[in-house]
Each structure stands twice: as structure tokens, then as C-alpha cells.
mmCIF file of N, CA and C in Angstrom:
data_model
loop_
_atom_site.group_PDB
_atom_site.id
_atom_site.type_symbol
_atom_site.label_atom_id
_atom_site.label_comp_id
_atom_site.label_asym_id
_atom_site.label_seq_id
_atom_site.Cartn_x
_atom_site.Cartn_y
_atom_site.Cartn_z
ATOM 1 N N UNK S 1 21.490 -9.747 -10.165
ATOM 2 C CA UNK S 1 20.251 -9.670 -9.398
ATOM 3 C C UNK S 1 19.667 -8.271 -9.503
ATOM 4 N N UNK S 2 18.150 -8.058 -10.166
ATOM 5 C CA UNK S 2 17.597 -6.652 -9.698
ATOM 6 C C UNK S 2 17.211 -6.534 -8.101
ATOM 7 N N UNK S 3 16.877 -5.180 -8.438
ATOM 8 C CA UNK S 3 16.920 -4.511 -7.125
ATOM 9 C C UNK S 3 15.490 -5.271 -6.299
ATOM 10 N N UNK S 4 14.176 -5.523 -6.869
ATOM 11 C CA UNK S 4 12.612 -6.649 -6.721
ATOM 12 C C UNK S 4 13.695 -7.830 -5.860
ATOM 13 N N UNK S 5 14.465 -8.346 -6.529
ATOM 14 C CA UNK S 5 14.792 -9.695 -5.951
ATOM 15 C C UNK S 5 15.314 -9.200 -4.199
ATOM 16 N N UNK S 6 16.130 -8.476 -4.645
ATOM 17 C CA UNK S 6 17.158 -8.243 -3.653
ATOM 18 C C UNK S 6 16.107 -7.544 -2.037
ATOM 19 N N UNK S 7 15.532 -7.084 -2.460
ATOM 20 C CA UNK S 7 14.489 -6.676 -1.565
ATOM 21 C C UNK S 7 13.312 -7.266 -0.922
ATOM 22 N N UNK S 8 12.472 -8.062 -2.372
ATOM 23 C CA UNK S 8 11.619 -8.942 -1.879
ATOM 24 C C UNK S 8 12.076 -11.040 -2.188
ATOM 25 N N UNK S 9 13.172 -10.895 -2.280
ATOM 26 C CA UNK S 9 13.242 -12.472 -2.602
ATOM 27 C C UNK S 9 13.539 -13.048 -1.712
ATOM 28 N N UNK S 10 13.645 -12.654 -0.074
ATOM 29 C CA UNK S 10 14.083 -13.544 0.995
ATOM 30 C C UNK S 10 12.787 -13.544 2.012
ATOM 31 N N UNK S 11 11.608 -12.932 1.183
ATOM 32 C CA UNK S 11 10.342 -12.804 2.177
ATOM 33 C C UNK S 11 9.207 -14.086 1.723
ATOM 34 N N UNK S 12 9.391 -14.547 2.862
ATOM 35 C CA UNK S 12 8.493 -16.036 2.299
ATOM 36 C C UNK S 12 6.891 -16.222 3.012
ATOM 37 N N UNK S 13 6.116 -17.105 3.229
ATOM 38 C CA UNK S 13 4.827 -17.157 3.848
ATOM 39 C C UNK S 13 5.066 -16.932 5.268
ATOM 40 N N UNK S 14 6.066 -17.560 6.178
ATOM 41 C CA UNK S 14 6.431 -17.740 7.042
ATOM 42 C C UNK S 14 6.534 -16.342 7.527
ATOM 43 N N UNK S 15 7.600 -14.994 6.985
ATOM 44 C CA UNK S 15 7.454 -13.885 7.343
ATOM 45 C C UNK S 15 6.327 -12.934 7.180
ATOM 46 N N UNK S 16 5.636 -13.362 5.931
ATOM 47 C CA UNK S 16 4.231 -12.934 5.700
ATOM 48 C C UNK S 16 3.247 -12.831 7.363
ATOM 49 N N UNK S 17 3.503 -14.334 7.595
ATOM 50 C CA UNK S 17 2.654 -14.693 8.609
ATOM 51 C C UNK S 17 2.970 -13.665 9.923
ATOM 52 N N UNK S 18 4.143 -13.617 10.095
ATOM 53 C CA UNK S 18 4.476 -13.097 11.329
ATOM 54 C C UNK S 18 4.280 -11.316 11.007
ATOM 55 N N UNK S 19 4.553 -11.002 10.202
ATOM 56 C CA UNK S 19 4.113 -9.229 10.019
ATOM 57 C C UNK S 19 2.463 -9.645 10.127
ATOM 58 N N UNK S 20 1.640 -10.176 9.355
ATOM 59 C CA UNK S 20 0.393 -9.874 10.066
ATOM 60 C C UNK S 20 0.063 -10.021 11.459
ATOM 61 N N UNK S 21 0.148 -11.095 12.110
ATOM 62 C CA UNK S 21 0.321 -11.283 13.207
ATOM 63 C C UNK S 21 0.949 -10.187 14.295
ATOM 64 N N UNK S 22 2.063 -9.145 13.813
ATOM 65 C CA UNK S 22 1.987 -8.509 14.548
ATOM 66 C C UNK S 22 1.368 -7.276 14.304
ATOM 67 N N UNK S 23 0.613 -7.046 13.579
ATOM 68 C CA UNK S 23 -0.046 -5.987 12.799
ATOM 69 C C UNK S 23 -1.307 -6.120 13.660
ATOM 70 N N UNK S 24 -1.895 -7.283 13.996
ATOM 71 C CA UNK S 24 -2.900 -7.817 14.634
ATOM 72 C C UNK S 24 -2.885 -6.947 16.337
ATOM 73 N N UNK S 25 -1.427 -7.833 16.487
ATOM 74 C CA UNK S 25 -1.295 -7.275 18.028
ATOM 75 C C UNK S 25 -1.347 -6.041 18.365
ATOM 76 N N UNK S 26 -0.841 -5.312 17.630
ATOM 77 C CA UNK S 26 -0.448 -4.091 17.766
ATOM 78 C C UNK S 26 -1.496 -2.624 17.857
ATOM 79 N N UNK S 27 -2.698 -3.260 16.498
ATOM 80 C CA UNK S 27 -3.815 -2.486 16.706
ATOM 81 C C UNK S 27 -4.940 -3.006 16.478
ATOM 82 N N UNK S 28 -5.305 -4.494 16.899
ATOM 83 C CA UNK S 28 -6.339 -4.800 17.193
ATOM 84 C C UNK S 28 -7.234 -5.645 16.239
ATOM 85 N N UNK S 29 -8.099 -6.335 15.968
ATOM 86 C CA UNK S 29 -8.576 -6.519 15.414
ATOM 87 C C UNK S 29 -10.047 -5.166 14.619
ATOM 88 N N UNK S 30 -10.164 -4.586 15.519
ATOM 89 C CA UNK S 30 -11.327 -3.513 15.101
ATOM 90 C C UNK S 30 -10.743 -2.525 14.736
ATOM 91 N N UNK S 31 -9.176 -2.439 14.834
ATOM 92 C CA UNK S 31 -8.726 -0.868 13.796
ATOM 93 C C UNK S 31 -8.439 -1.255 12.313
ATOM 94 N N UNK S 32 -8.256 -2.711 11.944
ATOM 95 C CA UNK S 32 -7.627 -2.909 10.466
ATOM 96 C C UNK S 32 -8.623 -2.100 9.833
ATOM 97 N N UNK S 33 -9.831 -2.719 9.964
ATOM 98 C CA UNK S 33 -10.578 -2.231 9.061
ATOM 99 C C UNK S 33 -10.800 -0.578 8.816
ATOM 100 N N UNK S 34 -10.553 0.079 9.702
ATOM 101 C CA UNK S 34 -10.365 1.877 9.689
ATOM 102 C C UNK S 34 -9.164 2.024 9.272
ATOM 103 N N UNK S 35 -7.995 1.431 9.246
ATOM 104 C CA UNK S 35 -6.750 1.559 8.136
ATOM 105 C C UNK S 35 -6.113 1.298 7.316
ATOM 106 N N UNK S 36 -7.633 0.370 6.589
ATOM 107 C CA UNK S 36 -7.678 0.026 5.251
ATOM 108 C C UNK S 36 -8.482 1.024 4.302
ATOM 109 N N UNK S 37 -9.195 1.462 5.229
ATOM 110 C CA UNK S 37 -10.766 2.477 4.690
ATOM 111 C C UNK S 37 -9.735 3.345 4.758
ATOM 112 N N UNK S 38 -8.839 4.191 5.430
ATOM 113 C CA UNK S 38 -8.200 5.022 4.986
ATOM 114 C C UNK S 38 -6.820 5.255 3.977
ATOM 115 N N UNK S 39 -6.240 3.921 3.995
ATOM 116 C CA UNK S 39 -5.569 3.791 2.733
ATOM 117 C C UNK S 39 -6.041 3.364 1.685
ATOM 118 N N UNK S 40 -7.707 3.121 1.537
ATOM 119 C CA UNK S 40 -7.848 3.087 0.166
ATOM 120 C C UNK S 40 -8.361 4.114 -0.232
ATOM 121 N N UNK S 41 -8.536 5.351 1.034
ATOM 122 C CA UNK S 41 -9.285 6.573 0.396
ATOM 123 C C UNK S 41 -8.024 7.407 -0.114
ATOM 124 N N UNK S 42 -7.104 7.142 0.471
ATOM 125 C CA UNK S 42 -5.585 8.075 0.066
ATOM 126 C C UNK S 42 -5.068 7.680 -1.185
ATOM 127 N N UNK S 43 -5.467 6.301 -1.390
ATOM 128 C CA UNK S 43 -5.064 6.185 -3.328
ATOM 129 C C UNK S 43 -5.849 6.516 -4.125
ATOM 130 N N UNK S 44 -7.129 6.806 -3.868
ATOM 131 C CA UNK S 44 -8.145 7.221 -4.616
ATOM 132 C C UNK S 44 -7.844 8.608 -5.118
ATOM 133 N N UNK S 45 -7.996 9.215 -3.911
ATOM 134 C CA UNK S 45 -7.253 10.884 -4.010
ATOM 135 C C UNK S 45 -6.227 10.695 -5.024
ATOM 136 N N UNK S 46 -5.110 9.973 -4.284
ATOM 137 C CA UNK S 46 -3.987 10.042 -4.939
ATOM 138 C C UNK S 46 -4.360 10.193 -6.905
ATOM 139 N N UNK S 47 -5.117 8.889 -6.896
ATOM 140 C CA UNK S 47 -5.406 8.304 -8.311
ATOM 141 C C UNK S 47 -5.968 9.670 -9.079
ATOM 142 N N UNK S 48 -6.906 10.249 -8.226
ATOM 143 C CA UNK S 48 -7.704 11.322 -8.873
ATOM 144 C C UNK S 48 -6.819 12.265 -8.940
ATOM 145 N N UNK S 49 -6.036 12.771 -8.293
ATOM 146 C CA UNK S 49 -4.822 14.039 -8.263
ATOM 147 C C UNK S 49 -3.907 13.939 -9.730
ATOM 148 N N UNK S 50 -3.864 13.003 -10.028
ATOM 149 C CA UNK S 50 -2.971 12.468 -11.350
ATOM 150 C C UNK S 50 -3.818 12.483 -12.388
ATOM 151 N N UNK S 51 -4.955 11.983 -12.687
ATOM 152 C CA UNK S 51 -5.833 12.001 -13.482
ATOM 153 C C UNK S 51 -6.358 13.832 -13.767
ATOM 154 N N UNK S 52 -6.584 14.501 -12.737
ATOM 155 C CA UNK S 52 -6.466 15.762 -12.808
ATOM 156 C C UNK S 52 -5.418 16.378 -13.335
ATOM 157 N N UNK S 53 -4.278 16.162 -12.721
ATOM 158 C CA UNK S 53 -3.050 17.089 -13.584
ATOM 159 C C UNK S 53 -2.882 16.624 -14.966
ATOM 160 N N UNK S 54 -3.009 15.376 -15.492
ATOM 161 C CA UNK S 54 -3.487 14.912 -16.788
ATOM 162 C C UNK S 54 -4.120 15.752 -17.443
ATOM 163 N N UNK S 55 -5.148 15.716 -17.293
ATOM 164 C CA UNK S 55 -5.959 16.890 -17.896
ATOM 165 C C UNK S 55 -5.869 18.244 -18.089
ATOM 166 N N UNK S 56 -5.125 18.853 -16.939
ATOM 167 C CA UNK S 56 -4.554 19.924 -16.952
ATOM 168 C C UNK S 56 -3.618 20.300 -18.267
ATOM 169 N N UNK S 57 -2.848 19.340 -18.317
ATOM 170 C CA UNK S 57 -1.742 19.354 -19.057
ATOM 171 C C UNK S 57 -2.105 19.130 -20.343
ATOM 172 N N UNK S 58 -2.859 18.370 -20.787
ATOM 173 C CA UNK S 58 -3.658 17.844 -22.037
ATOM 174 C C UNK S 58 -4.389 19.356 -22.385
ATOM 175 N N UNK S 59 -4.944 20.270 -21.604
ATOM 176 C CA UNK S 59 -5.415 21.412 -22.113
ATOM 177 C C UNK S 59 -3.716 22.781 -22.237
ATOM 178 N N UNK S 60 -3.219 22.327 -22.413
ATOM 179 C CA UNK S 60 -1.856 23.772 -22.587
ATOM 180 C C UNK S 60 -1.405 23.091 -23.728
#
């Protein structure tokens, strides 16, 4: 067994369901959307930070 299975192979719709659900409870329906807008601005960065040192490196 890899390590993918062993980690994600006992997670089914059923647990799906219940992590959103409490994701819900927890902060609301009107915060998802402000902590999605901010984790997709942190991969962006992220994305661009890499793409930068790329380049960096491509010029030495």
C-alpha cells in the first residue's frame, strides 16, 4: 500500500459530508467565502514566489 491510499483511502462521501458540515457550523455561512478569497490569494503568491525564483536562477 502507498502512503495516498493509506491516508486518503478510508475517506468516503459520507465523511466528506460531515467535514463540510462542520466547516459550515463553525464559521458560518458568510465567512467561507472570505477563506476561500484568501486561500486562493496565498497560492497565487505562493505560485508567483516560485515562478520568480525560477527566473532568478535561470539568470546565474
Amino acid at each position: 500500500m502507498n502512503t495516498f491510499n493509506i491516508l486518503f483511502g478510508f475517506i468516503g462521501p459520507w465523511q466528506i459530508v460531515v467535514v463540510v458540515v462542520l466547516v459550515l457550523l463553525m464559521f458560518g455561512g458568510k465567512k467561507i467565502p472570505e477563506l476561500m478569497r484568501g486561500l486562493g490569494s496565498g497560492i497565487k503568491e505562493f505560485k508567483d514566489a516560485t515562478k520568480e525564483d525560477d527566473k532568478i536562477e535561470d539568470n546565474k
